[in-house]
Short mmCIF file of C-alpha atoms and ligand atoms in Angstrom, two decimals:
data_model
loop_
_atom_site.label_atom_id
_atom_site.label_comp_id
_atom_site.label_asym_id
_atom_site.label_seq_id
_atom_site.Cartn_x
_atom_site.Cartn_y
_atom_site.Cartn_z
CA MET E 308 12.54 16.82 -18.16
CA ASP E 309 13.45 13.85 -16.01
CA GLU E 310 10.18 12.30 -14.81
CA THR E 311 11.87 10.01 -12.28
CA PRO E 312 10.33 11.20 -9.00
CA LYS E 313 13.26 9.92 -6.96
CA ASP E 314 15.18 12.70 -8.68
CA ALA E 315 12.50 15.28 -8.00
CA PRO E 316 14.18 17.76 -5.67
CA GLN E 317 13.02 17.83 -2.07
CA ASP E 318 11.42 21.26 -2.63
CA ALA E 319 9.24 19.85 -5.43
CA GLN E 320 8.16 16.96 -3.18
CA ASP E 321 7.43 19.41 -0.37
CA ALA E 322 5.44 21.64 -2.73
CA ASP E 323 3.33 18.61 -3.78
CA ALA E 324 2.67 17.66 -0.15
CA ALA E 325 1.71 21.23 0.70
CA ARG E 326 -0.59 21.48 -2.35
CA LEU E 327 -2.33 18.26 -1.26
CA LEU E 328 -3.44 19.97 1.96
CA HIS E 329 -5.00 22.85 -0.01
CA LEU E 330 -6.61 20.87 -2.83
CA ARG E 331 -10.15 21.21 -1.55
CA GLN E 332 -9.85 24.76 -0.33
CA ALA E 333 -8.54 25.90 -3.73
CA GLN E 334 -11.94 25.13 -5.33
CA LEU E 335 -14.31 26.33 -2.59
CA PRO E 336 -16.96 29.02 -3.05
CA LYS E 337 -17.37 31.64 -0.35
CA GLY E 338 -19.10 30.28 2.75
CA ALA E 339 -18.39 26.60 2.06
CA PRO E 340 -16.94 24.52 4.91
CA LEU E 341 -13.16 24.00 4.73
CA ALA E 342 -13.61 20.44 5.98
CA LEU E 343 -15.14 17.88 3.61
CA PRO E 344 -18.86 17.24 4.25
CA LEU E 345 -19.87 13.58 4.54
CA THR E 346 -22.51 12.66 1.97
CA LEU E 347 -24.61 9.68 3.03
CA ALA E 348 -26.89 9.07 0.05
CA SER E 349 -28.21 6.26 -2.09
CA MET E 350 -30.53 8.55 -4.10
CA PHE E 351 -29.88 11.95 -5.68
CA GLN E 352 -32.27 14.51 -7.16
CA LEU E 353 -32.48 13.37 -10.78
CA PRO E 354 -35.20 14.90 -13.00
CA GLY E 355 -35.10 14.31 -16.79
CA GLU E 356 -32.20 12.46 -18.41
CA PRO E 357 -29.17 11.22 -16.43
CA ALA E 358 -26.03 13.24 -17.25
CA PRO E 359 -22.34 12.40 -16.98
CA GLY E 360 -20.82 13.81 -13.81
CA VAL E 361 -24.20 14.15 -12.09
CA PRO E 362 -24.64 11.63 -9.27
CA GLY E 363 -27.57 9.32 -9.97
CA TYR E 364 -27.35 6.31 -7.70
CA GLY E 365 -25.07 5.53 -4.73
CA ARG E 366 -23.51 2.34 -6.13
CA ALA E 367 -22.07 4.33 -9.05
CA ASP E 368 -21.38 7.79 -7.59
CA ASN E 369 -20.77 9.50 -4.30
CA PRO E 370 -19.41 13.03 -3.76
CA THR E 371 -17.35 11.91 -0.73
CA TRP E 372 -15.58 9.26 -2.84
CA GLU E 373 -14.99 11.84 -5.51
CA ALA E 374 -13.29 14.19 -3.08
CA LEU E 375 -11.17 11.29 -1.83
CA GLU E 376 -10.29 10.23 -5.38
CA HIS E 377 -9.34 13.82 -6.23
CA MET E 378 -6.86 13.69 -3.36
CA LEU E 379 -5.59 10.22 -4.31
CA GLU E 380 -5.12 11.43 -7.89
CA ALA E 381 -2.98 14.33 -6.66
CA LEU E 382 -1.00 11.96 -4.43
CA GLU E 383 -0.38 9.33 -7.14
CA GLY E 384 -0.09 11.66 -10.13
CA ALA E 385 -2.73 9.56 -11.94
CA PRO E 386 -6.50 8.99 -11.93
CA ALA E 387 -7.50 6.83 -8.97
CA LEU E 388 -10.49 4.77 -7.81
CA ALA E 389 -11.34 4.09 -4.17
CA PHE E 390 -12.30 0.62 -2.92
CA PRO E 391 -13.58 -0.68 0.42
CA SER E 392 -10.33 -2.58 1.17
CA GLY E 393 -6.96 -3.37 -0.32
CA MET E 394 -8.29 -6.78 -1.39
CA ALA E 395 -11.25 -5.13 -3.15
CA ALA E 396 -8.73 -3.01 -5.12
CA ILE E 397 -6.68 -6.15 -5.89
CA SER E 398 -9.81 -8.02 -7.02
CA ALA E 399 -10.76 -5.14 -9.32
CA ALA E 400 -7.30 -5.08 -10.90
CA LEU E 401 -7.25 -8.87 -11.45
CA PHE E 402 -10.85 -9.31 -12.62
CA ALA E 403 -10.57 -6.30 -14.95
CA THR E 404 -7.44 -7.64 -16.68
CA LEU E 405 -7.63 -11.47 -16.73
CA ARG E 406 -9.54 -13.74 -19.11
CA ALA E 407 -9.89 -17.54 -19.29
CA GLY E 408 -6.71 -19.03 -20.73
CA ASP E 409 -4.44 -16.27 -19.32
CA ARG E 410 -1.43 -16.78 -17.06
CA LEU E 411 -1.05 -14.78 -13.84
CA LEU E 412 2.29 -14.48 -12.01
CA LEU E 413 2.26 -13.71 -8.28
CA PRO E 414 5.09 -13.42 -5.74
CA SER E 415 5.36 -16.63 -3.69
CA ASP E 416 6.44 -14.71 -0.58
CA GLY E 417 4.45 -11.45 -0.61
CA TYR E 418 1.14 -10.74 1.11
CA TYR E 419 -0.60 -14.13 1.04
CA THR E 420 -4.26 -13.27 0.39
CA PRO E 421 -3.91 -12.57 -3.37
CA ARG E 422 -2.47 -16.10 -3.74
CA THR E 423 -5.45 -17.57 -1.90
CA LEU E 424 -7.87 -15.53 -4.03
CA ALA E 425 -6.13 -16.77 -7.17
CA SER E 426 -6.08 -20.43 -6.18
CA ARG E 427 -9.64 -20.47 -4.80
CA PHE E 428 -11.40 -18.39 -7.44
CA LEU E 429 -9.26 -17.51 -10.49
CA GLU E 430 -7.92 -20.99 -11.27
CA ARG E 431 -11.42 -22.42 -11.59
CA LEU E 432 -12.26 -19.68 -14.14
CA GLY E 433 -9.50 -21.04 -16.39
CA ILE E 434 -6.57 -18.84 -15.32
CA THR E 435 -3.18 -20.47 -14.77
CA VAL E 436 -1.47 -19.14 -11.65
CA ASP E 437 2.32 -19.22 -11.27
CA THR E 438 4.36 -17.98 -8.31
CA ARG E 439 7.97 -16.92 -7.92
CA PRO E 440 10.07 -15.55 -5.02
CA THR E 441 10.46 -11.77 -4.90
CA SER E 442 14.25 -11.98 -4.81
CA GLY E 443 15.05 -13.15 -8.33
CA PHE E 444 11.58 -12.18 -9.60
CA ALA E 445 12.86 -11.48 -13.13
CA GLU E 446 14.50 -14.92 -13.50
CA GLY E 447 12.64 -16.96 -16.09
CA GLY E 448 11.31 -13.87 -17.88
CA PHE E 449 7.68 -12.97 -18.52
CA ALA E 450 6.90 -14.53 -21.91
CA GLY E 451 3.31 -15.75 -22.11
CA VAL E 452 2.24 -14.08 -18.86
CA ARG E 453 -0.78 -11.78 -19.18
CA VAL E 454 -0.63 -10.19 -15.71
CA VAL E 455 2.43 -9.83 -13.47
CA TYR E 456 1.72 -8.83 -9.88
CA ILE E 457 4.66 -7.23 -8.05
CA GLU E 458 5.05 -6.28 -4.41
CA THR E 459 8.16 -4.29 -3.41
CA PRO E 460 9.37 -4.19 -0.69
CA SER E 461 7.53 -7.46 -0.10
CA ASN E 462 5.48 -8.06 3.02
CA PRO E 463 6.87 -9.44 5.32
CA GLY E 464 10.36 -10.32 3.94
CA LEU E 465 11.12 -6.78 2.62
CA ASP E 466 12.80 -8.12 -0.54
CA LEU E 467 12.92 -5.76 -3.52
CA VAL E 468 11.99 -5.92 -7.20
CA ASP E 469 13.77 -3.65 -9.70
CA LEU E 470 10.67 -1.79 -10.89
CA PRO E 471 12.02 -0.02 -14.03
CA ALA E 472 13.69 -3.24 -15.27
CA VAL E 473 10.82 -5.62 -14.47
CA THR E 474 7.94 -3.42 -15.66
CA GLU E 475 9.83 -2.84 -18.93
CA ALA E 476 10.44 -6.60 -19.36
CA VAL E 477 6.72 -7.28 -18.72
CA ARG E 478 5.70 -4.62 -21.25
CA SER E 479 8.00 -5.94 -23.96
CA ALA E 480 6.63 -9.45 -23.36
CA GLY E 481 3.11 -8.04 -23.97
CA GLY E 482 1.89 -8.29 -20.36
CA ILE E 483 0.34 -5.92 -17.81
CA SER E 484 2.21 -5.07 -14.61
CA ILE E 485 0.36 -4.45 -11.35
CA VAL E 486 2.37 -3.06 -8.43
CA ASP E 487 1.17 -3.34 -4.84
CA ASN E 488 2.66 -0.25 -3.18
CA THR E 489 1.14 -0.81 0.27
CA THR E 490 4.42 -1.03 2.16
CA MET E 491 5.69 2.32 0.79
CA THR E 492 2.74 4.61 -0.10
CA ALA E 493 3.02 7.22 -2.88
CA LEU E 494 5.27 9.30 -0.63
CA GLY E 495 7.91 6.57 -0.47
CA GLN E 496 7.81 5.10 -3.99
CA ARG E 497 6.17 6.01 -7.33
CA PRO E 498 5.51 2.78 -9.26
CA LEU E 499 3.61 4.44 -12.13
CA ASP E 500 6.60 6.71 -12.80
CA LEU E 501 8.82 3.61 -12.67
CA GLY E 502 6.81 1.88 -15.42
CA ALA E 503 3.87 0.07 -13.74
CA ASP E 504 0.58 -0.15 -15.65
CA ILE E 505 -1.60 -0.34 -12.53
CA LEU E 506 -0.72 0.74 -9.00
CA LEU E 507 -2.73 -0.43 -6.05
CA ALA E 508 -2.50 -0.14 -2.29
CA SER E 509 -4.25 -1.05 0.90
CA ASP E 510 -5.19 2.26 2.54
CA THR E 511 -6.01 0.28 5.67
CA LYS E 512 -2.29 0.64 6.44
CA ALA E 513 -0.35 3.94 6.58
CA PRO E 514 -2.83 6.08 4.57
CA GLY E 515 -5.64 5.35 7.10
CA GLY E 516 -3.01 5.23 9.81
CA HIS E 517 -5.22 5.09 12.91
CA SER E 518 -6.27 1.41 12.89
CA ASP E 519 -9.94 2.36 12.50
CA LEU E 520 -10.80 1.78 8.84
CA LEU E 521 -10.32 -0.52 5.87
CA MET E 522 -9.94 1.01 2.39
CA GLY E 523 -7.87 0.59 -0.77
CA HIS E 524 -7.31 2.23 -4.15
CA VAL E 525 -6.05 1.66 -7.67
CA ALA E 526 -4.45 4.24 -9.98
CA THR E 527 -3.49 4.05 -13.64
CA ARG E 528 -2.73 6.34 -16.58
CA ASP E 529 -4.38 3.89 -19.00
CA PRO E 530 -7.98 5.06 -19.59
CA ASP E 531 -9.19 1.60 -20.70
CA LEU E 532 -7.84 -0.09 -17.57
CA LEU E 533 -9.35 2.67 -15.42
CA ALA E 534 -12.77 2.26 -17.08
CA ALA E 535 -12.65 -1.55 -16.68
CA MET E 536 -11.84 -1.28 -12.95
CA ARG E 537 -14.59 1.32 -12.46
CA ASP E 538 -17.08 -1.00 -14.20
CA TRP E 539 -15.92 -3.88 -12.01
CA ARG E 540 -16.61 -1.77 -8.92
CA THR E 541 -20.05 -0.65 -10.05
CA LEU E 542 -21.13 -4.09 -11.31
CA SER E 543 -19.68 -6.26 -8.54
CA GLY E 544 -21.08 -3.81 -5.98
CA GLY E 545 -17.87 -3.79 -3.93
CA ILE E 546 -18.05 -0.05 -3.23
CA PRO E 547 -16.56 1.95 -0.35
CA GLY E 548 -18.84 3.25 2.39
CA PRO E 549 -18.98 7.07 2.37
CA PHE E 550 -17.99 7.25 6.03
CA GLU E 551 -14.78 5.24 5.48
CA ALA E 552 -14.04 7.39 2.43
CA TRP E 553 -14.49 10.49 4.57
CA LEU E 554 -12.22 9.12 7.32
CA LEU E 555 -9.52 8.25 4.78
CA HIS E 556 -9.76 11.72 3.21
CA ARG E 557 -9.16 13.17 6.66
CA SER E 558 -6.26 10.78 7.30
CA LEU E 559 -4.55 11.69 4.01
CA GLU E 560 -4.21 15.25 5.30
CA THR E 561 -1.68 14.01 7.87
CA LEU E 562 -0.06 11.21 5.84
CA GLU E 563 3.08 13.18 5.01
CA LEU E 564 3.57 14.17 8.66
CA ARG E 565 3.06 10.61 9.94
CA PHE E 566 5.02 8.87 7.19
CA ASP E 567 8.00 11.16 7.66
CA ARG E 568 8.11 10.50 11.41
CA MET E 569 7.58 6.75 10.96
CA CYS E 570 10.38 6.40 8.38
CA THR E 571 12.78 8.47 10.49
CA ASN E 572 11.94 6.40 13.58
CA ALA E 573 12.53 3.19 11.58
CA GLU E 574 16.00 4.39 10.53
CA ILE E 575 16.93 5.23 14.12
CA LEU E 576 15.52 1.98 15.48
CA ALA E 577 17.23 -0.10 12.77
CA ALA E 578 20.64 1.18 13.88
CA HIS E 579 19.91 0.13 17.48
CA LEU E 580 18.51 -3.27 16.50
CA ASP E 581 21.46 -3.91 14.19
CA ALA E 582 23.83 -3.43 17.14
CA HIS E 583 21.82 -5.66 19.53
CA PRO E 584 23.18 -9.17 20.21
CA ALA E 585 19.70 -10.80 20.45
CA VAL E 586 18.68 -9.62 16.95
CA GLN E 587 19.45 -11.83 13.95
CA ASP E 588 18.90 -11.28 10.23
CA LEU E 589 17.62 -7.71 10.52
CA ARG E 590 15.78 -6.68 7.37
CA PHE E 591 15.41 -3.03 6.49
CA PRO E 592 16.17 -1.63 3.02
CA GLY E 593 17.87 1.36 4.64
CA LEU E 594 20.70 -0.79 6.01
CA LEU E 595 23.88 -0.83 3.92
CA THR E 596 23.97 -4.60 4.48
CA HIS E 597 20.48 -5.18 2.96
CA PRO E 598 20.96 -6.99 -0.38
CA GLY E 599 18.62 -4.49 -2.06
CA HIS E 600 20.05 -1.33 -0.53
CA ALA E 601 21.48 0.13 -3.75
CA LEU E 602 18.23 -0.58 -5.59
CA ALA E 603 16.22 0.93 -2.72
CA ALA E 604 18.32 4.07 -2.91
CA ARG E 605 17.57 4.30 -6.66
CA GLN E 606 13.83 3.64 -6.73
CA MET E 607 12.53 4.61 -3.28
CA ARG E 608 12.28 8.09 -1.77
CA ARG E 609 12.29 6.75 1.80
CA MET E 610 13.19 3.38 3.27
CA GLY E 611 9.78 2.75 4.83
CA PHE E 612 8.62 2.05 8.36
CA LEU E 613 8.69 -1.77 8.43
CA LEU E 614 11.47 -3.79 10.04
CA GLY E 615 11.84 -7.56 10.11
CA PHE E 616 14.17 -9.49 12.40
CA THR E 617 14.54 -12.87 14.03
CA LEU E 618 14.75 -13.58 17.75
CA PRO E 619 16.11 -16.94 18.98
CA SER E 620 12.73 -18.64 19.58
CA VAL E 621 8.95 -18.28 19.50
CA GLU E 622 9.04 -17.67 23.27
CA ALA E 623 11.71 -14.96 22.97
CA ALA E 624 9.70 -13.21 20.24
CA ASP E 625 6.43 -13.36 22.20
CA ARG E 626 8.18 -12.21 25.38
CA PHE E 627 9.72 -9.23 23.54
CA ILE E 628 6.42 -8.15 22.00
CA GLU E 629 4.53 -8.46 25.28
CA ALA E 630 7.24 -6.82 27.41
CA CYS E 631 7.56 -3.64 25.34
CA PRO E 632 5.13 -0.96 26.62
CA LEU E 633 5.32 0.95 23.31
CA ILE E 634 4.52 -2.05 21.09
CA ALA E 635 0.91 -3.11 20.56
CA PRO E 636 0.66 -6.82 19.72
CA ALA E 637 -1.43 -6.71 16.53
CA THR E 638 -1.47 -7.83 12.93
CA SER E 639 -1.48 -5.31 10.06
CA PHE E 640 0.81 -2.27 9.99
CA GLY E 641 1.17 1.41 9.18
CA GLY E 642 -0.61 2.85 12.22
CA VAL E 643 0.49 5.67 14.50
CA HIS E 644 1.08 3.11 17.26
CA THR E 645 4.12 0.86 16.88
CA THR E 646 2.86 -2.72 16.46
CA ALA E 647 4.54 -6.09 16.09
CA GLU E 648 3.77 -9.72 15.52
CA ARG E 649 5.34 -13.09 14.84
CA ARG E 650 4.46 -13.74 11.22
CA ALA E 651 4.85 -17.54 11.47
CA ARG E 652 1.51 -17.53 13.28
CA TRP E 653 -0.15 -16.86 9.89
CA GLY E 654 1.88 -19.52 8.10
CA ASP E 655 4.28 -17.08 6.36
CA ASP E 656 7.45 -18.86 5.25
CA VAL E 657 9.70 -17.22 7.87
CA ALA E 658 11.69 -18.34 10.93
CA PRO E 659 9.55 -19.19 14.01
CA GLY E 660 11.01 -16.21 15.92
CA PHE E 661 10.65 -13.75 12.98
CA VAL E 662 9.10 -10.46 14.14
CA ARG E 663 7.59 -7.85 11.82
CA LEU E 664 7.73 -4.46 13.48
CA SER E 665 5.64 -1.58 12.15
CA VAL E 666 7.22 1.59 13.48
CA GLY E 667 4.77 4.27 14.64
CA THR E 668 4.92 7.97 15.39
CA GLU E 669 6.06 7.85 19.02
CA PRO E 670 8.93 10.24 19.86
CA ALA E 671 12.12 8.44 18.80
CA GLY E 672 13.97 8.55 22.14
CA ALA E 673 11.10 7.00 24.08
CA LEU E 674 10.57 4.36 21.40
CA VAL E 675 14.23 3.33 21.25
CA ALA E 676 14.42 3.11 25.06
CA ALA E 677 11.28 0.93 25.23
CA VAL E 678 12.30 -1.41 22.40
CA VAL E 679 15.90 -1.86 23.54
CA GLY E 680 14.68 -2.26 27.14
CA ALA E 681 12.33 -5.09 26.10
CA LEU E 682 15.12 -6.81 24.13
CA ASP E 683 17.50 -6.55 27.09
CA GLY E 684 14.86 -7.75 29.56
C1 PLP J 1906 -2.89 -5.58 3.98
C2 PLP J 1906 -2.38 -5.76 2.61
C3 PLP J 1906 -3.26 -5.96 1.55
C4 PLP J 1906 -4.75 -6.14 1.73
O1 PLP J 1906 -5.36 -5.01 2.23
P1 PLP J 1906 -6.76 -5.02 3.05
O2 PLP J 1906 -7.05 -3.57 3.22
O3 PLP J 1906 -6.52 -5.78 4.31
O4 PLP J 1906 -7.76 -5.73 2.19
C5 PLP J 1906 -2.72 -6.06 0.28
N1 PLP J 1906 -1.39 -5.98 0.06
C6 PLP J 1906 -0.51 -5.80 1.07
C7 PLP J 1906 0.94 -5.70 0.78
C8 PLP J 1906 -0.98 -5.70 2.37
O5 PLP J 1906 -0.10 -5.53 3.37
#
């Protein structure tokens, strides 16, 4: 059987998405609520000896997290652990795998906070940190690198890494590959099926989807890596709050609906932006002119909901963002509302007028009219 999920027929993908909605209900006794109850608890009734699978203390166990992780496991096709933010998931993956004397390789142009974490805290623990641009990530090979951190498509440049080729090269060099799948979600790309050892994502973005929570998760099929990341969570104390876990569980029930609309809107909008004279250097993996388009078509199920493009100046970019009634000026991405920002304001290595647009769930016709109207204006 071909395990490559890209090749999984649409009906199989639809069946998975439908099953996700009925996961909880399938196990319920008569009279139980269909909706997940929120368990706010630090203590649990615990007479006699502690037992595996019985909640004992709230830093180690919580039934709301477990329900969320059950859903994440079904989504990712692998055991998953929930964390209070994407960075908490990233910290768990790095601290669970690295030791003094190891080398860590990070993208030089992806999400910037892992680089800051590495230079501020990992280097002084004796870890050597190297960086490399996402385009050409495999150049130079992976010999001597303990952990290779991959982000594809990268945020904000939307450059791609060939996941089957790179994860295989990392494995044969004796390293561990970690893939940040935040920009795609499990519905758009399946890094574990494409060879990654650890998958992680910020659920603050599309999985949460309503700009009201921060969460993250890791998933892996390696039981030792899973146990190490669970221990990191319990011992560092960086645990999710039950309420955020509950909100994310609720959000996951509509992820497929939102993601589908967002990706379709992005495709429609990309065609209009591509044809607009004010727009330069449009980046979207779905465009035939994107340098990674053929790779995207091989390893991604959808082309995502992020677009990057350059307007002539800082002023033109700010004017566009402020003039469009269907764009909220905000950082972060993946929400139901279309949002945009000039990434140079955070020091990303992009043109001053570079805009990252996160396409939301607005009806396509209204969105196109508002965006093109603001560009024309
Ligand atoms: C936002 C983001 C993160 C960090 O997630 P938080 O939930 O903000 O901690 C990590 N990776 C990528 C690609 C991101 O966009």
